[in-house]
Amino acid sequence: MKVLIVGGVAGGASAATRLRRLDEKAQIILFEKGPYISYANCGLPYYIGGEIKERENLLVTKPALLRGRFGVDVRTDSEVVAIDRQAKTVTVKNHQTGETYKESYDKLLLSPGASPKKPDWEGVNLPGIFTIRNVPDTCAVDDFIRETGAKRAAVVGGGFIGVEMAENLTARGLSVTLMEYQEQVLPPLDPEMAAIVHTHLRQNGVNLALGTAVSGFEKAGTGILVKTGKGDLETDLVILSVGVAPDSGLAKEAGLELGIGGSIAVNDNYQTSDPDIYAVGDAIQVRSRLTGQDTLLPLAGPANRQGRAAAESILGRKPSHSKDVLGSSILKVFQLTAASTGLNEKQLKAAGIPYLKTYTHPASHAGYYPGGTPMSMKLLFGPDGKVFGAQAVGQEGVDKRMDVLATVIRLNGTVYDLQDLELCYAPPYSSAKDPVNMLGFTAANILNGDMKDFYCEDLAGLDFDKVFLLDCRTPAEFAMGTIPGAVNIPLDELRNRLEELPKDKPVYEFCQVGLRGYIAYRILSQHGFEAYNLSGGYKSYAQARELYQKPSPVDCVGLPK
């Protein structure tokens, strides 16, 4: 069998090596239009920041390895420019020699990836304006900074690459402005979780311009003028990071069926509308495991698994990996880690799925062992307890908790499973009640009726003539800041001061992170009060107070008000 693979990196290179491991006799040719077949896409910003010192370290797999160890005919600087489905050939242009030739195939695998979006803005092609997709792009930015001595940078777009570039350009010594059209960075996070990242970015010197729409660029002396509806910004360097689009032009010209966003439509065997042509990676349409809806997910992990599965399918095996995805993602933001898995509130609302939620703020390990750091966690779950999604921001331990939660979601687990998980514990690593267990406990309390929560976004709608807002923290905590309108009665005094609370009004109470508030709720509810506990406590409010001083953009579907 003769298999042609168009594109390397994650999907194509994984497919090539899996094909060879399964079929020693197959003829495998891999075409890559650039000079590198497999490089660390996710590591590119860290070369700019100096964390990765050598350009060679960005190259994951070199052509010599695929040729020597796997017997793959690797052809770099070779772009497939056309597909003749009738003749089962492709047309290849060799960018080194200028030669154009045809190559036949039995099976064809497309792994073209996704291209950075470049809006049709005035001046978008001026020198000093860059997108980041591959090693040459990254080297061009590095060379520009070295040669021009750039001191100022504007990053347009607050997704993963935009935030990582803002961090690494700051580490490089540049003054960075991060400009985002939406009111938050990192779309996988809900606004109140992204607000934690906003504060941290500003604390580390990034000028954050949210809700700022860029309209174009002009040359300004030796720099560039970034034009926006809120005023203009002069800078030396611009990184465009406004999203990516599936690189499906070759498939479209070949008449293959396209999916959402111009992606390549594939079935569960990664076959396109032509049964002899397969596709994987950032260019294909995948499916949400939780909603069943088609979606796009340009991430390296799924692309690697898709390449492996497509190779199996090409050889007639049942693929080991479906195209269902959760969207698990993580990134470093200076000293913080932000991660998410499954669906967020925006996605649950769009899909019309009723859900509940809970917030916790655990330490990364046992409090009595030195060095623990706080995390902020959010869990989204259904009325039957099924876990839909989770988000976390913190300094340590975020990654392993999110991996556990992603596994539970993948296995259709519930909040009751979170309670029962037996996770590794020793004081330097966790607590006897791991933060994942604690999410399960608090969620189960809600479902079992042991606690009625309310949320920070509900505060703006409270009428203090009709409700009583109780701060059950210590007087010292209260003096350092509270929610406007709250009355302070410390938890340890609450039983003896119940007469100070109105019996004809519901009591909305809170503590610092929610635990003392839960105890207060249990006391109040058993003494005849209608009570509600603020999920996540005052800390959740303080982390994103700007969201709660006006109507919130998020609401909880299916939760009684």
Tab-separated table of C-alpha atoms in Angstrom, residues 12-470:
chain	number	residue	atom	x	y	z
A	12	GLY	CA	0.891	13.762	10.151
A	13	ALA	CA	4.051	12.625	11.932
A	14	SER	CA	2.038	10.516	14.404
A	15	ALA	CA	0.205	8.861	11.523
A	16	ALA	CA	3.449	8.113	9.664
A	17	THR	CA	5.107	6.375	12.617
A	18	ARG	CA	1.956	4.422	13.552
A	19	LEU	CA	1.575	3.254	9.959
A	20	ARG	CA	5.105	1.953	9.943
A	21	ARG	CA	4.756	0.154	13.263
A	22	LEU	CA	1.669	-1.621	11.937
A	23	ASP	CA	2.835	-2.287	8.358
A	24	GLU	CA	6.504	-2.802	7.583
A	25	LYS	CA	5.827	-3.090	3.849
A	26	ALA	CA	3.765	0.076	3.297
A	27	GLN	CA	5.291	2.830	1.171
A	28	ILE	CA	4.904	6.041	3.159
A	29	ILE	CA	5.713	9.488	1.794
A	30	LEU	CA	5.336	12.559	4.006
A	31	PHE	CA	5.210	16.011	2.389
A	32	GLU	CA	5.842	19.191	4.383
A	33	LYS	CA	5.784	22.545	2.624
A	34	GLY	CA	8.160	24.064	5.183
A	35	PRO	CA	11.638	23.004	6.303
A	36	TYR	CA	10.504	21.228	9.492
A	37	ILE	CA	8.274	18.174	9.718
A	38	SER	CA	7.649	18.174	13.458
A	39	TYR	CA	8.199	21.081	15.781
A	40	ALA	CA	6.965	22.250	19.181
A	41	ASN	CA	4.077	24.551	18.254
A	42	CYS	CA	3.180	25.018	21.892
A	43	GLY	CA	6.764	25.892	22.760
A	44	LEU	CA	7.172	28.724	20.252
A	45	PRO	CA	6.346	31.612	22.659
A	46	TYR	CA	8.873	30.267	25.178
A	47	TYR	CA	11.684	30.645	22.690
A	48	ILE	CA	10.798	34.330	22.382
A	49	GLY	CA	10.878	34.661	26.183
A	50	GLY	CA	14.173	32.836	26.571
A	51	GLU	CA	12.890	29.801	28.476
A	52	ILE	CA	13.868	27.666	25.488
A	53	LYS	CA	17.401	28.760	24.656
A	54	GLU	CA	18.231	27.026	21.379
A	55	ARG	CA	16.191	27.002	18.192
A	56	GLU	CA	17.173	23.364	17.682
A	57	ASN	CA	15.207	22.473	20.817
A	58	LEU	CA	11.991	23.456	19.034
A	59	LEU	CA	12.441	20.601	16.570
A	60	VAL	CA	10.694	17.531	17.962
A	61	THR	CA	11.348	14.999	15.200
A	62	LYS	CA	13.935	15.495	12.472
A	63	PRO	CA	13.580	14.057	8.948
A	64	ALA	CA	16.610	11.818	9.450
A	65	LEU	CA	14.858	9.971	12.279
A	66	LEU	CA	11.735	9.258	10.229
A	67	ARG	CA	13.856	8.160	7.297
A	68	GLY	CA	16.286	5.988	9.226
A	69	ARG	CA	14.201	4.493	12.021
A	70	PHE	CA	10.790	4.349	10.353
A	71	GLY	CA	11.610	4.122	6.649
A	72	VAL	CA	9.426	7.114	5.783
A	73	ASP	CA	10.230	9.045	2.598
A	74	VAL	CA	10.262	12.576	4.048
A	75	ARG	CA	10.128	15.450	1.572
A	76	THR	CA	10.479	18.886	3.159
A	77	ASP	CA	9.978	22.175	1.302
A	78	SER	CA	7.512	20.183	-0.790
A	79	GLU	CA	4.010	21.578	-1.025
A	80	VAL	CA	1.065	19.536	-2.266
A	81	VAL	CA	-0.812	22.048	-4.418
A	82	ALA	CA	-3.553	19.887	-5.969
A	83	ILE	CA	-5.352	16.566	-5.620
A	84	ASP	CA	-6.707	14.604	-8.589
A	85	ARG	CA	-9.184	12.259	-6.948
A	86	GLN	CA	-10.086	10.552	-10.227
A	87	ALA	CA	-6.485	9.646	-11.045
A	88	LYS	CA	-5.539	9.279	-7.354
A	89	THR	CA	-2.543	11.573	-7.696
A	90	VAL	CA	-1.321	14.741	-6.042
A	91	THR	CA	0.665	17.570	-7.580
A	92	VAL	CA	3.741	18.557	-5.588
A	93	LYS	CA	5.831	21.708	-5.857
A	94	ASN	CA	9.436	21.475	-4.655
A	95	HIS	CA	10.190	24.932	-3.225
A	96	GLN	CA	13.948	24.337	-3.347
A	97	THR	CA	14.158	23.481	-7.056
A	98	GLY	CA	10.917	24.973	-8.372
A	99	GLU	CA	10.069	21.586	-9.888
A	100	THR	CA	6.440	20.413	-10.042
A	101	TYR	CA	5.617	16.720	-10.276
A	102	LYS	CA	2.826	14.208	-9.630
A	103	GLU	CA	2.750	11.390	-7.095
A	104	SER	CA	0.198	8.579	-7.026
A	105	TYR	CA	-1.441	7.146	-3.920
A	106	ASP	CA	-3.591	4.326	-2.656
A	107	LYS	CA	-4.548	6.282	0.449
A	108	LEU	CA	-4.062	9.976	1.160
A	109	LEU	CA	-3.946	11.578	4.615
A	110	LEU	CA	-4.373	15.340	5.015
A	111	SER	CA	-2.852	17.015	8.058
A	112	PRO	CA	-2.536	20.655	6.969
A	113	GLY	CA	-3.238	22.213	10.383
A	114	ALA	CA	-4.710	25.663	10.893
A	115	SER	CA	-3.506	29.095	9.847
A	116	PRO	CA	-3.491	32.230	12.004
A	117	LYS	CA	-6.323	34.546	11.081
A	118	LYS	CA	-5.171	37.801	9.544
A	119	PRO	CA	-8.079	40.262	9.319
A	120	ASP	CA	-8.326	42.563	6.342
A	121	TRP	CA	-7.305	45.613	8.366
A	122	GLU	CA	-5.636	48.674	6.932
A	123	GLY	CA	-1.856	48.359	7.274
A	124	VAL	CA	-1.961	44.745	8.474
A	125	ASN	CA	1.036	43.848	6.282
A	126	LEU	CA	3.335	46.585	7.579
A	127	PRO	CA	6.829	45.487	8.690
A	128	GLY	CA	6.844	44.645	12.383
A	129	ILE	CA	3.408	42.935	12.360
A	130	PHE	CA	3.635	39.166	12.844
A	131	THR	CA	1.574	36.029	13.283
A	132	ILE	CA	2.916	32.935	15.051
A	133	ARG	CA	2.379	29.521	13.473
A	134	ASN	CA	5.735	27.824	12.992
A	135	VAL	CA	9.467	28.001	13.671
A	136	PRO	CA	10.259	30.497	10.874
A	137	ASP	CA	7.529	32.842	12.190
A	138	THR	CA	9.032	32.649	15.665
A	139	CYS	CA	12.557	33.218	14.418
A	140	ALA	CA	11.345	36.255	12.458
A	141	VAL	CA	9.976	37.840	15.663
A	142	ASP	CA	13.177	37.021	17.541
A	143	ASP	CA	15.327	38.491	14.778
A	144	PHE	CA	13.178	41.623	14.581
A	145	ILE	CA	13.574	42.310	18.301
A	146	ARG	CA	17.345	41.752	18.127
A	147	GLU	CA	17.852	43.878	15.027
A	148	THR	CA	15.570	46.799	15.887
A	149	GLY	CA	15.950	46.892	19.653
A	150	ALA	CA	12.160	46.941	20.017
A	151	LYS	CA	11.019	48.038	23.479
A	152	ARG	CA	7.220	48.051	23.079
A	153	ALA	CA	4.867	45.334	21.871
A	154	ALA	CA	1.137	45.099	21.248
A	155	VAL	CA	-0.435	41.650	21.281
A	156	VAL	CA	-3.819	41.620	19.558
A	157	GLY	CA	-5.958	38.764	20.862
A	158	GLY	CA	-6.234	37.225	24.315
A	159	GLY	CA	-6.403	33.521	23.517
A	160	PHE	CA	-3.753	31.002	24.527
A	161	ILE	CA	-1.050	32.183	22.136
A	162	GLY	CA	-1.816	35.840	22.845
A	163	VAL	CA	-1.500	35.436	26.617
A	164	GLU	CA	1.639	33.316	26.289
A	165	MET	CA	3.190	35.847	23.928
A	166	ALA	CA	2.327	38.688	26.331
A	167	GLU	CA	4.078	36.825	29.136
A	168	ASN	CA	7.151	35.956	27.103
A	169	LEU	CA	7.572	39.362	25.500
A	170	THR	CA	7.406	40.815	29.018
A	171	ALA	CA	10.067	38.327	30.115
A	172	ARG	CA	12.110	39.501	27.126
A	173	GLY	CA	12.045	43.005	28.587
A	174	LEU	CA	9.437	44.632	26.353
A	175	SER	CA	6.574	46.796	27.590
A	176	VAL	CA	3.489	44.835	26.501
A	177	THR	CA	-0.116	45.832	25.846
A	178	LEU	CA	-2.532	42.914	25.421
A	179	MET	CA	-5.592	43.989	23.409
A	180	GLU	CA	-8.739	41.864	23.364
A	181	TYR	CA	-12.055	42.581	21.633
A	182	GLN	CA	-14.028	40.646	24.263
A	183	GLU	CA	-14.251	41.637	27.928
A	184	GLN	CA	-12.038	38.732	28.996
A	185	VAL	CA	-8.989	36.735	27.959
A	186	LEU	CA	-8.919	32.930	27.606
A	187	PRO	CA	-12.382	32.026	26.236
A	188	PRO	CA	-12.445	28.501	27.760
A	189	LEU	CA	-12.687	30.147	31.193
A	190	ASP	CA	-15.846	31.796	32.444
A	191	PRO	CA	-15.532	35.553	33.155
A	192	GLU	CA	-15.116	35.296	36.923
A	193	MET	CA	-12.296	32.755	36.544
A	194	ALA	CA	-10.615	34.793	33.801
A	195	ALA	CA	-10.734	37.808	36.138
A	196	ILE	CA	-8.111	36.100	38.333
A	197	VAL	CA	-5.817	35.947	35.312
A	198	HIS	CA	-6.537	39.604	34.476
A	199	THR	CA	-5.321	40.696	37.903
A	200	HIS	CA	-2.184	38.575	37.616
A	201	LEU	CA	-1.342	39.909	34.157
A	202	ARG	CA	-1.587	43.481	35.426
A	203	GLN	CA	0.480	42.649	38.512
A	204	ASN	CA	3.227	41.412	36.195
A	205	GLY	CA	3.286	44.595	34.155
A	206	VAL	CA	1.040	43.729	31.208
A	207	ASN	CA	-1.208	46.605	30.159
A	208	LEU	CA	-4.551	44.891	29.614
A	209	ALA	CA	-6.938	46.544	27.147
A	210	LEU	CA	-10.188	44.563	27.251
A	211	GLY	CA	-13.225	45.338	25.123
A	212	THR	CA	-10.879	47.006	22.648
A	213	ALA	CA	-11.467	46.529	18.927
A	214	VAL	CA	-8.512	47.074	16.594
A	215	SER	CA	-9.407	48.706	13.282
A	216	GLY	CA	-6.058	49.086	11.542
A	217	PHE	CA	-2.399	50.099	11.630
A	218	GLU	CA	-0.307	53.008	10.406
A	219	LYS	CA	3.397	53.666	10.178
A	220	ALA	CA	4.431	56.064	12.953
A	221	GLY	CA	8.052	57.154	12.650
A	222	THR	CA	10.095	54.066	13.454
A	223	GLY	CA	7.085	52.392	15.091
A	224	ILE	CA	3.530	51.297	14.368
A	225	LEU	CA	0.288	53.036	15.339
A	226	VAL	CA	-2.415	50.563	16.414
A	227	LYS	CA	-5.808	52.155	15.736
A	228	THR	CA	-8.755	51.276	17.988
A	229	GLY	CA	-12.164	52.680	18.827
A	230	LYS	CA	-10.828	53.684	22.261
A	231	GLY	CA	-7.797	55.572	20.981
A	232	ASP	CA	-4.516	54.785	19.279
A	233	LEU	CA	-1.442	53.053	20.662
A	234	GLU	CA	2.103	53.509	19.379
A	235	THR	CA	4.307	50.438	19.538
A	236	ASP	CA	7.392	48.880	17.948
A	237	LEU	CA	6.056	45.379	17.364
A	238	VAL	CA	2.629	43.777	16.866
A	239	ILE	CA	1.698	40.127	17.337
A	240	LEU	CA	-1.626	39.157	15.752
A	241	SER	CA	-3.271	36.376	17.732
A	242	VAL	CA	-6.940	36.623	16.814
A	243	GLY	CA	-7.573	32.922	16.326
A	244	VAL	CA	-6.913	30.295	13.701
A	245	ALA	CA	-8.832	28.938	10.727
A	246	PRO	CA	-8.664	25.389	9.331
A	247	ASP	CA	-6.193	25.206	6.452
A	248	SER	CA	-8.645	23.403	4.195
A	249	GLY	CA	-8.017	25.087	0.855
A	250	LEU	CA	-6.519	21.970	-0.716
A	251	ALA	CA	-9.479	19.854	0.387
A	252	LYS	CA	-11.971	22.429	-0.866
A	253	GLU	CA	-10.329	22.620	-4.280
A	254	ALA	CA	-10.467	18.831	-4.475
A	255	GLY	CA	-14.215	18.932	-3.901
A	256	LEU	CA	-14.168	17.299	-0.479
A	257	GLU	CA	-17.062	18.027	1.869
A	258	LEU	CA	-16.390	20.813	4.364
A	259	GLY	CA	-17.782	21.249	7.873
A	260	ILE	CA	-18.193	24.138	10.293
A	261	GLY	CA	-15.833	27.059	9.911
A	262	GLY	CA	-14.560	25.702	6.611
A	263	SER	CA	-13.074	22.632	8.303
A	264	ILE	CA	-12.692	19.249	6.622
A	265	ALA	CA	-15.635	16.960	7.412
A	266	VAL	CA	-14.643	13.443	8.482
A	267	ASN	CA	-16.478	10.383	9.790
A	268	ASP	CA	-15.550	8.379	12.873
A	269	ASN	CA	-12.844	6.603	10.863
A	270	TYR	CA	-11.321	9.983	9.883
A	271	GLN	CA	-12.379	9.421	6.290
A	272	THR	CA	-13.409	12.458	4.282
A	273	SER	CA	-16.232	12.369	1.737
A	274	ASP	CA	-13.730	10.497	-0.463
A	275	PRO	CA	-13.184	7.058	1.171
A	276	ASP	CA	-9.533	6.969	0.084
A	277	ILE	CA	-8.716	10.352	1.622
A	278	TYR	CA	-8.393	10.821	5.365
A	279	ALA	CA	-7.818	13.949	7.459
A	280	VAL	CA	-6.669	14.751	10.997
A	281	GLY	CA	-5.563	17.630	13.197
A	282	ASP	CA	-6.521	21.270	13.455
A	283	ALA	CA	-8.118	21.271	9.998
A	284	ILE	CA	-10.894	18.785	10.761
A	285	GLN	CA	-14.341	19.026	12.312
A	286	VAL	CA	-14.572	17.112	15.599
A	287	ARG	CA	-17.458	16.415	17.979
A	288	SER	CA	-18.089	17.489	21.564
A	289	ARG	CA	-18.306	14.423	23.759
A	290	LEU	CA	-20.788	16.202	26.034
A	291	THR	CA	-23.183	17.860	23.588
A	292	GLY	CA	-22.711	15.716	20.481
A	293	GLN	CA	-22.385	18.910	18.450
A	294	ASP	CA	-19.712	19.470	15.807
A	295	THR	CA	-16.906	21.776	16.873
A	296	LEU	CA	-13.307	22.811	16.202
A	297	LEU	CA	-10.431	22.108	18.587
A	298	PRO	CA	-6.942	23.148	17.439
A	299	LEU	CA	-4.941	21.367	20.158
A	300	ALA	CA	-1.850	19.164	19.904
A	301	GLY	CA	-3.079	16.305	22.103
A	302	PRO	CA	-6.155	15.441	20.025
A	303	ALA	CA	-4.167	15.850	16.799
A	304	ASN	CA	-1.603	13.282	17.942
A	305	ARG	CA	-4.273	10.752	18.864
A	306	GLN	CA	-6.146	11.393	15.623
A	307	GLY	CA	-3.014	10.675	13.584
A	308	ARG	CA	-2.562	7.375	15.357
A	309	ALA	CA	-6.234	6.439	14.897
A	310	ALA	CA	-6.299	7.431	11.217
A	311	ALA	CA	-3.289	5.215	10.522
A	312	GLU	CA	-5.181	2.284	12.035
A	313	SER	CA	-8.242	3.101	9.960
A	314	ILE	CA	-6.197	3.304	6.749
A	315	LEU	CA	-5.001	-0.257	7.396
A	316	GLY	CA	-8.534	-1.540	7.997
A	317	ARG	CA	-8.439	-1.569	11.783
A	318	LYS	CA	-11.040	-0.043	14.047
A	319	PRO	CA	-9.504	3.272	15.152
A	320	SER	CA	-8.394	3.393	18.786
A	321	HIS	CA	-9.523	6.990	19.262
A	322	SER	CA	-12.843	8.608	18.396
A	323	LYS	CA	-13.189	12.184	17.215
A	324	ASP	CA	-15.073	13.084	20.399
A	325	VAL	CA	-13.303	15.792	22.421
A	326	LEU	CA	-13.613	17.459	25.816
A	327	GLY	CA	-11.441	20.498	25.117
A	328	SER	CA	-9.051	20.008	28.050
A	329	SER	CA	-6.542	22.856	28.055
A	330	ILE	CA	-3.934	24.450	30.294
A	331	LEU	CA	-1.432	27.271	30.167
A	332	LYS	CA	1.131	29.046	32.280
A	333	VAL	CA	0.581	32.750	32.980
A	334	PHE	CA	3.636	34.076	34.827
A	335	GLN	CA	3.374	32.422	38.270
A	336	LEU	CA	-0.155	31.096	37.691
A	337	THR	CA	-1.569	28.066	35.926
A	338	ALA	CA	-5.034	28.251	34.343
A	339	ALA	CA	-6.807	25.121	33.147
A	340	SER	CA	-10.217	23.895	32.068
A	341	THR	CA	-11.924	20.771	30.809
A	342	GLY	CA	-15.368	19.991	29.450
A	343	LEU	CA	-17.988	22.697	29.005
A	344	ASN	CA	-18.054	26.179	30.518
A	345	GLU	CA	-21.177	28.152	31.416
A	346	LYS	CA	-21.328	29.921	28.072
A	347	GLN	CA	-21.308	26.581	26.239
A	348	LEU	CA	-23.846	24.966	28.558
A	349	LYS	CA	-26.232	27.876	28.086
A	350	ALA	CA	-25.773	27.798	24.296
A	351	ALA	CA	-26.548	24.068	24.280
A	352	GLY	CA	-29.597	24.568	26.529
A	353	ILE	CA	-28.281	22.144	29.160
A	354	PRO	CA	-29.537	22.762	32.741
A	355	TYR	CA	-26.644	22.866	35.197
A	356	LEU	CA	-25.559	23.748	38.712
A	357	LYS	CA	-22.172	24.925	39.923
A	358	THR	CA	-19.933	25.228	42.935
A	359	TYR	CA	-16.719	27.091	43.787
A	360	THR	CA	-13.912	26.139	46.173
A	361	HIS	CA	-10.577	27.691	47.108
A	362	PRO	CA	-8.417	24.850	48.439
A	363	ALA	CA	-4.681	24.791	49.128
A	364	SER	CA	-2.436	22.793	46.825
A	365	HIS	CA	-1.422	20.555	49.722
A	366	ALA	CA	-1.914	20.129	53.480
A	367	GLY	CA	-1.994	23.494	55.227
A	368	TYR	CA	0.390	22.474	58.002
A	369	TYR	CA	3.106	21.498	55.508
A	370	PRO	CA	5.113	24.534	54.312
A	371	GLY	CA	4.781	25.922	50.813
A	372	GLY	CA	1.141	25.317	50.001
A	373	THR	CA	-0.484	27.775	47.591
A	374	PRO	CA	-4.183	28.537	46.999
A	375	MET	CA	-6.232	27.434	44.031
A	376	SER	CA	-9.592	28.682	42.820
A	377	MET	CA	-11.761	25.914	41.376
A	378	LYS	CA	-15.139	25.748	39.695
A	379	LEU	CA	-17.254	22.685	38.968
A	380	LEU	CA	-20.247	22.520	36.613
A	381	PHE	CA	-22.636	19.573	36.927
A	382	GLY	CA	-26.130	18.451	36.077
A	383	PRO	CA	-29.202	17.942	38.307
A	384	ASP	CA	-28.398	14.214	38.230
A	385	GLY	CA	-24.810	14.860	39.332
A	386	LYS	CA	-23.135	14.283	35.956
A	387	VAL	CA	-19.951	16.339	35.709
A	388	PHE	CA	-20.001	18.709	32.733
A	389	GLY	CA	-16.902	20.824	33.213
A	390	ALA	CA	-14.312	22.274	35.546
A	391	GLN	CA	-11.950	25.233	35.695
A	392	ALA	CA	-9.071	26.056	38.009
A	393	VAL	CA	-6.509	28.822	38.484
A	394	GLY	CA	-3.596	28.617	40.905
A	395	GLN	CA	0.130	28.322	41.340
A	396	GLU	CA	0.588	24.603	42.052
A	397	GLY	CA	-1.409	21.421	41.672
A	398	VAL	CA	-3.842	22.747	39.071
A	399	ASP	CA	-2.668	20.380	36.351
A	400	LYS	CA	-3.113	17.106	38.230
A	401	ARG	CA	-6.555	18.072	39.554
A	402	MET	CA	-7.747	19.029	36.092
A	403	ASP	CA	-6.422	15.768	34.652
A	404	VAL	CA	-8.402	13.820	37.251
A	405	LEU	CA	-11.542	15.817	36.452
A	406	ALA	CA	-11.064	15.327	32.705
A	407	THR	CA	-10.819	11.589	33.298
A	408	VAL	CA	-14.017	11.556	35.348
A	409	ILE	CA	-15.867	13.474	32.613
A	410	ARG	CA	-14.487	11.141	29.939
A	411	LEU	CA	-15.846	8.163	31.880
A	412	ASN	CA	-19.287	9.801	32.344
A	413	GLY	CA	-18.650	10.257	36.061
A	414	THR	CA	-20.703	12.162	38.610
A	415	VAL	CA	-20.029	14.382	41.597
A	416	TYR	CA	-20.571	11.290	43.750
A	417	ASP	CA	-17.602	9.688	41.994
A	418	LEU	CA	-15.541	12.769	42.891
A	419	GLN	CA	-16.403	12.173	46.547
A	420	ASP	CA	-15.310	8.549	46.339
A	421	LEU	CA	-12.049	8.903	44.412
A	422	GLU	CA	-9.107	7.467	46.320
A	423	LEU	CA	-6.291	9.830	45.386
A	424	CYS	CA	-2.675	9.860	46.498
A	425	TYR	CA	-2.054	11.731	49.729
A	426	ALA	CA	1.012	12.857	51.631
A	427	PRO	CA	1.366	16.332	53.179
A	428	PRO	CA	3.795	17.684	50.519
A	429	TYR	CA	1.410	16.727	47.708
A	430	SER	CA	-2.204	17.020	48.795
A	431	SER	CA	-4.660	16.917	51.681
A	432	ALA	CA	-6.510	13.929	53.107
A	433	LYS	CA	-9.552	15.462	51.434
A	434	ASP	CA	-8.099	16.274	48.036
A	435	PRO	CA	-9.410	19.398	46.270
A	436	VAL	CA	-11.131	17.088	43.774
A	437	ASN	CA	-12.913	15.316	46.640
A	438	MET	CA	-13.919	18.701	48.077
A	439	LEU	CA	-15.565	19.690	44.800
A	440	GLY	CA	-17.529	16.456	44.996
A	441	PHE	CA	-18.539	17.078	48.620
A	442	THR	CA	-19.801	20.614	47.977
A	443	ALA	CA	-21.651	19.611	44.807
A	444	ALA	CA	-23.265	16.637	46.526
A	445	ASN	CA	-24.343	18.907	49.412
A	446	ILE	CA	-26.232	21.043	46.904
A	447	LEU	CA	-27.870	18.059	45.190
A	448	ASN	CA	-28.767	16.387	48.481
A	449	GLY	CA	-30.364	19.540	49.863
A	450	ASP	CA	-27.784	19.935	52.620
A	451	MET	CA	-26.934	23.416	51.383
A	452	LYS	CA	-28.588	26.072	49.254
A	453	ASP	CA	-26.035	28.208	47.451
A	454	PHE	CA	-26.210	31.601	45.877
A	455	TYR	CA	-23.596	33.170	43.622
A	456	CYS	CA	-21.721	36.423	43.307
A	457	GLU	CA	-23.674	37.451	40.224
A	458	ASP	CA	-26.869	37.278	42.324
A	459	LEU	CA	-25.647	40.092	44.610
A	460	ALA	CA	-26.595	42.884	42.215
A	461	GLY	CA	-30.213	41.742	42.309
A	462	LEU	CA	-30.584	41.514	46.096
A	463	ASP	CA	-33.023	43.974	47.716
A	464	PHE	CA	-31.665	44.653	51.204
A	465	ASP	CA	-35.118	45.711	52.368
A	466	LYS	CA	-36.182	42.135	51.730
A	467	VAL	CA	-33.060	40.081	52.559
A	468	PHE	CA	-30.400	40.050	55.281
A	469	LEU	CA	-26.730	39.812	54.189
A	470	LEU	CA	-24.590	38.164	56.866
